Tab-separated table of C-alpha atoms in Angstrom:
chain	number	residue	atom	x	y	z
A	1	MET	CA	-13.227	-36.556	75.062
A	2	PRO	CA	-11.616	-34.624	77.953
A	3	PRO	CA	-8.320	-35.867	79.348
A	4	SER	CA	-8.639	-38.312	82.207
A	5	SER	CA	-7.906	-37.166	85.751
A	6	ASN	CA	-4.704	-39.232	85.663
A	7	VAL	CA	-3.399	-37.836	82.367
A	8	ARG	CA	-3.765	-34.162	83.241
A	9	PRO	CA	-1.593	-34.175	86.426
A	10	ALA	CA	1.045	-36.213	84.592
A	11	ARG	CA	1.063	-33.670	81.772
A	12	ASP	CA	1.288	-30.834	84.270
A	13	LEU	CA	4.279	-32.460	85.966
A	14	ALA	CA	5.969	-33.037	82.615
A	15	LEU	CA	5.500	-29.411	81.585
A	16	VAL	CA	6.734	-28.125	84.948
A	17	ALA	CA	9.820	-30.331	84.684
A	18	MET	CA	10.395	-29.251	81.084
A	19	PHE	CA	10.417	-25.557	81.939
A	20	THR	CA	12.613	-26.145	84.966
A	21	GLY	CA	14.987	-27.819	82.520
A	22	ILE	CA	14.723	-24.882	80.119
A	23	MET	CA	15.771	-22.575	82.957
A	24	ALA	CA	18.774	-24.797	83.636
A	25	ALA	CA	19.669	-24.788	79.927
A	26	LEU	CA	19.469	-20.989	79.794
A	27	GLY	CA	21.960	-20.956	82.663
A	28	ALA	CA	24.521	-22.516	80.332
A	29	VAL	CA	24.569	-19.293	78.294
A	30	PRO	CA	27.582	-17.301	79.552
A	31	ALA	CA	26.790	-14.403	81.869
A	32	TRP	CA	28.078	-10.908	81.152
A	33	ALA	CA	28.810	-8.201	83.715
A	34	PRO	CA	29.591	-4.968	81.820
A	35	PHE	CA	30.970	-1.953	83.677
A	36	GLY	CA	31.404	-4.021	86.842
A	37	LEU	CA	27.661	-4.484	87.487
A	38	ALA	CA	26.861	-6.242	90.770
A	39	VAL	CA	24.362	-8.479	88.948
A	40	PRO	CA	25.444	-10.120	85.671
A	41	ILE	CA	23.320	-10.025	82.539
A	42	THR	CA	22.096	-13.557	81.841
A	43	ALA	CA	19.637	-15.327	79.562
A	44	GLN	CA	17.719	-16.824	82.487
A	45	SER	CA	15.258	-13.965	82.931
A	46	LEU	CA	13.773	-15.180	79.639
A	47	GLY	CA	12.728	-18.432	81.348
A	48	PRO	CA	9.920	-17.068	83.566
A	49	MET	CA	8.504	-15.097	80.646
A	50	LEU	CA	8.409	-18.228	78.506
A	51	ALA	CA	6.926	-20.318	81.316
A	52	GLY	CA	4.076	-17.901	82.000
A	53	SER	CA	3.421	-17.296	78.306
A	54	VAL	CA	3.405	-20.952	77.256
A	55	ILE	CA	2.242	-23.133	80.175
A	56	GLY	CA	0.314	-20.544	82.141
A	57	ALA	CA	0.302	-19.002	85.583
A	58	ARG	CA	0.007	-22.034	87.844
A	59	ARG	CA	2.405	-24.376	86.068
A	60	GLY	CA	4.816	-21.564	85.241
A	61	PHE	CA	4.925	-20.488	88.886
A	62	VAL	CA	5.563	-24.039	90.091
A	63	SER	CA	8.319	-24.606	87.523
A	64	MET	CA	10.172	-21.513	88.735
A	65	VAL	CA	9.746	-22.452	92.411
A	66	LEU	CA	11.141	-25.906	91.633
A	67	PHE	CA	14.089	-24.307	89.860
A	68	LEU	CA	14.878	-22.128	92.882
A	69	VAL	CA	14.568	-25.102	95.238
A	70	LEU	CA	17.126	-26.994	93.143
A	71	VAL	CA	19.440	-23.975	93.158
A	72	ALA	CA	19.098	-23.628	96.935
A	73	ALA	CA	19.875	-27.330	97.288
A	74	GLY	CA	23.259	-26.672	95.710
A	75	LEU	CA	22.802	-27.553	92.050
A	76	PRO	CA	24.906	-25.181	89.895
A	77	LEU	CA	22.005	-24.177	87.634
A	78	LEU	CA	22.434	-20.415	87.613
A	79	ALA	CA	24.490	-18.686	84.949
A	80	GLY	CA	28.187	-19.080	85.662
A	81	GLY	CA	27.606	-22.408	87.417
A	82	ARG	CA	26.348	-20.797	90.609
A	83	GLY	CA	24.176	-22.584	93.119
A	84	GLY	CA	23.639	-23.073	96.820
A	85	ILE	CA	21.837	-21.091	99.475
A	86	ALA	CA	24.560	-18.406	99.448
A	87	VAL	CA	23.351	-17.011	96.107
A	88	PHE	CA	20.215	-15.785	97.892
A	89	ALA	CA	22.398	-13.534	100.033
A	90	GLY	CA	23.925	-11.783	97.014
A	91	PRO	CA	22.817	-8.804	94.911
A	92	SER	CA	20.803	-11.106	92.608
A	93	VAL	CA	18.382	-12.130	95.374
A	94	GLY	CA	15.554	-9.854	94.239
A	95	PHE	CA	15.741	-11.098	90.668
A	96	LEU	CA	15.798	-14.727	91.791
A	97	VAL	CA	12.782	-14.295	94.078
A	98	ALA	CA	10.991	-12.547	91.208
A	99	PHE	CA	11.221	-15.557	88.858
A	100	PRO	CA	8.068	-17.352	90.110
A	101	LEU	CA	6.111	-14.096	90.360
A	102	VAL	CA	7.081	-13.122	86.823
A	103	ALA	CA	5.754	-16.435	85.504
A	104	LEU	CA	2.586	-16.013	87.581
A	105	VAL	CA	1.814	-12.474	86.401
A	106	VAL	CA	2.659	-13.182	82.760
A	107	GLY	CA	0.538	-16.334	82.901
A	108	VAL	CA	-2.482	-14.650	84.487
A	109	ILE	CA	-2.544	-11.891	81.860
A	110	THR	CA	-1.916	-14.313	79.005
A	111	GLU	CA	-4.634	-16.776	80.069
A	112	ARG	CA	-7.272	-14.038	79.981
A	113	GLU	CA	-6.819	-13.857	76.204
A	114	LEU	CA	-6.696	-17.552	75.401
A	115	PRO	CA	-7.632	-19.516	73.321
A	116	ARG	CA	-6.459	-16.791	70.947
A	117	TYR	CA	-2.927	-15.570	71.613
A	118	ARG	CA	-2.539	-11.998	70.414
A	119	LEU	CA	0.896	-10.419	70.227
A	120	PRO	CA	-0.140	-7.012	71.696
A	121	VAL	CA	-1.508	-8.723	74.808
A	122	GLY	CA	1.507	-11.011	74.961
A	123	LEU	CA	3.810	-8.007	74.782
A	124	ALA	CA	1.864	-6.257	77.538
A	125	ALA	CA	1.947	-9.382	79.729
A	126	ASN	CA	5.692	-9.745	79.389
A	127	LEU	CA	6.405	-6.053	79.824
A	128	VAL	CA	4.360	-5.961	83.024
A	129	GLY	CA	5.614	-9.274	84.381
A	130	GLY	CA	8.976	-9.815	82.755
A	131	ILE	CA	10.234	-6.269	83.225
A	132	GLY	CA	7.883	-4.543	85.704
A	133	VAL	CA	7.739	-7.287	88.340
A	134	MET	CA	11.353	-8.317	87.761
A	135	TYR	CA	12.674	-4.814	88.352
A	136	LEU	CA	10.230	-4.088	91.171
A	137	LEU	CA	11.872	-6.853	93.216
A	138	GLY	CA	15.287	-6.988	91.606
A	139	VAL	CA	16.368	-3.365	91.956
A	140	PRO	CA	15.686	-3.120	95.718
A	141	GLY	CA	17.576	-6.405	96.122
A	142	VAL	CA	20.609	-4.908	94.400
A	143	ALA	CA	20.363	-1.751	96.518
A	144	TRP	CA	20.130	-3.822	99.696
A	145	ARG	CA	22.879	-6.341	99.083
A	146	ALA	CA	25.284	-4.055	97.173
A	147	ASP	CA	24.847	-1.209	99.652
A	148	LEU	CA	23.598	1.271	97.057
A	149	SER	CA	20.854	3.851	97.128
A	150	LEU	CA	17.668	2.834	95.339
A	151	GLY	CA	18.315	5.480	92.693
A	152	ALA	CA	21.862	4.268	92.095
A	153	ALA	CA	20.697	0.664	91.826
A	154	LEU	CA	17.972	1.638	89.368
A	155	LEU	CA	20.440	3.591	87.244
A	156	ALA	CA	22.910	0.700	87.250
A	157	ASN	CA	20.236	-1.715	86.110
A	158	THR	CA	19.257	0.320	83.053
A	159	ALA	CA	21.953	-1.750	81.326
A	160	PHE	CA	19.512	-4.679	81.471
A	161	VAL	CA	16.690	-2.916	79.626
A	162	PRO	CA	17.694	-3.478	75.949
A	163	GLY	CA	18.305	-7.183	76.513
A	164	ASP	CA	15.095	-7.571	78.496
A	165	LEU	CA	13.079	-5.920	75.736
A	166	LEU	CA	14.587	-8.421	73.292
A	167	LYS	CA	13.593	-11.260	75.656
A	168	VAL	CA	10.012	-9.935	75.730
A	169	VAL	CA	9.851	-10.148	71.934
A	170	ILE	CA	11.369	-13.643	71.936
A	171	ALA	CA	8.939	-14.897	74.598
A	172	CYS	CA	5.928	-13.539	72.701
A	173	THR	CA	7.083	-14.963	69.379
A	174	VAL	CA	7.703	-18.397	70.871
A	175	ALA	CA	4.390	-18.359	72.757
A	176	LYS	CA	2.405	-17.418	69.669
A	177	GLY	CA	3.952	-20.290	67.728
A	178	VAL	CA	3.404	-22.801	70.540
A	179	HIS	CA	-0.236	-21.834	71.108
A	180	ALA	CA	-0.915	-22.025	67.375
A	181	ALA	CA	0.694	-25.474	67.118
A	182	TYR	CA	-0.603	-26.891	70.428
A	183	PRO	CA	-4.042	-25.397	71.134
A	184	ARG	CA	-4.581	-27.818	74.027
A	185	PHE	CA	-2.611	-25.428	76.252
A	186	ALA	CA	-5.238	-22.790	75.546
A	187	ASP	CA	-8.064	-25.285	76.026
A	188	GLU	CA	-6.728	-26.294	79.427
A	189	ALA	CA	-6.382	-22.656	80.491
A	190	ARG	CA	-9.960	-21.967	79.399
A	191	ARG	CA	-11.271	-24.974	81.325
A	192	ARG	CA	-9.445	-23.806	84.456
A	193	ARG	CA	-10.971	-20.351	84.140
A	194	GLU	CA	-14.451	-21.817	83.648
A	195	THR	CA	-14.017	-24.120	86.651
A	196	THR	CA	-12.813	-21.236	88.819
A	197	ALA	CA	-15.690	-19.029	87.690
A	198	GLY	CA	-18.161	-21.826	88.426
A	199	ARG	CA	-16.970	-22.056	92.038
A	200	ARG	CA	-17.628	-18.380	92.731
């Protein structure tokens, strides 16, 4: 029997809130700024990858938007206890704005493969979204706010690459386990795709 119309929105809200909370928890991991980087290395860029990989494009996107709204409202949820509208004027602005888009892109690619979650596709989704989209917005943000050339900002941010590759592997491993244990996530994604296709 399909979930009732009341149960599904409640589940969606719970999952969105859960991944917003996961982002906040990742902010408790100490940040690291080697070699005086303008943007610290944090665990929080793992959050959008996990959100897109596990709960999909739409819910993952909303969870990251909610997280940024809470940060803008002044809650100290970013690594190092940062929060408030001022953080969006700093060198991290591009990375912060990228969070919802990372979850969206990772989720869109991932949902095309469900109900079966395959690691090669998961890796591709997180490389494209979690690294490609993140750097596409993040590096120009660093160049802009730290008054660097685009090339200098890109070179400076190569320090993030090893850690981000590790986060890609972690996100894929977690997602594979979650989708195997809770296939309803895949079923819901498939139903959404079928509904969308039926409206075209």
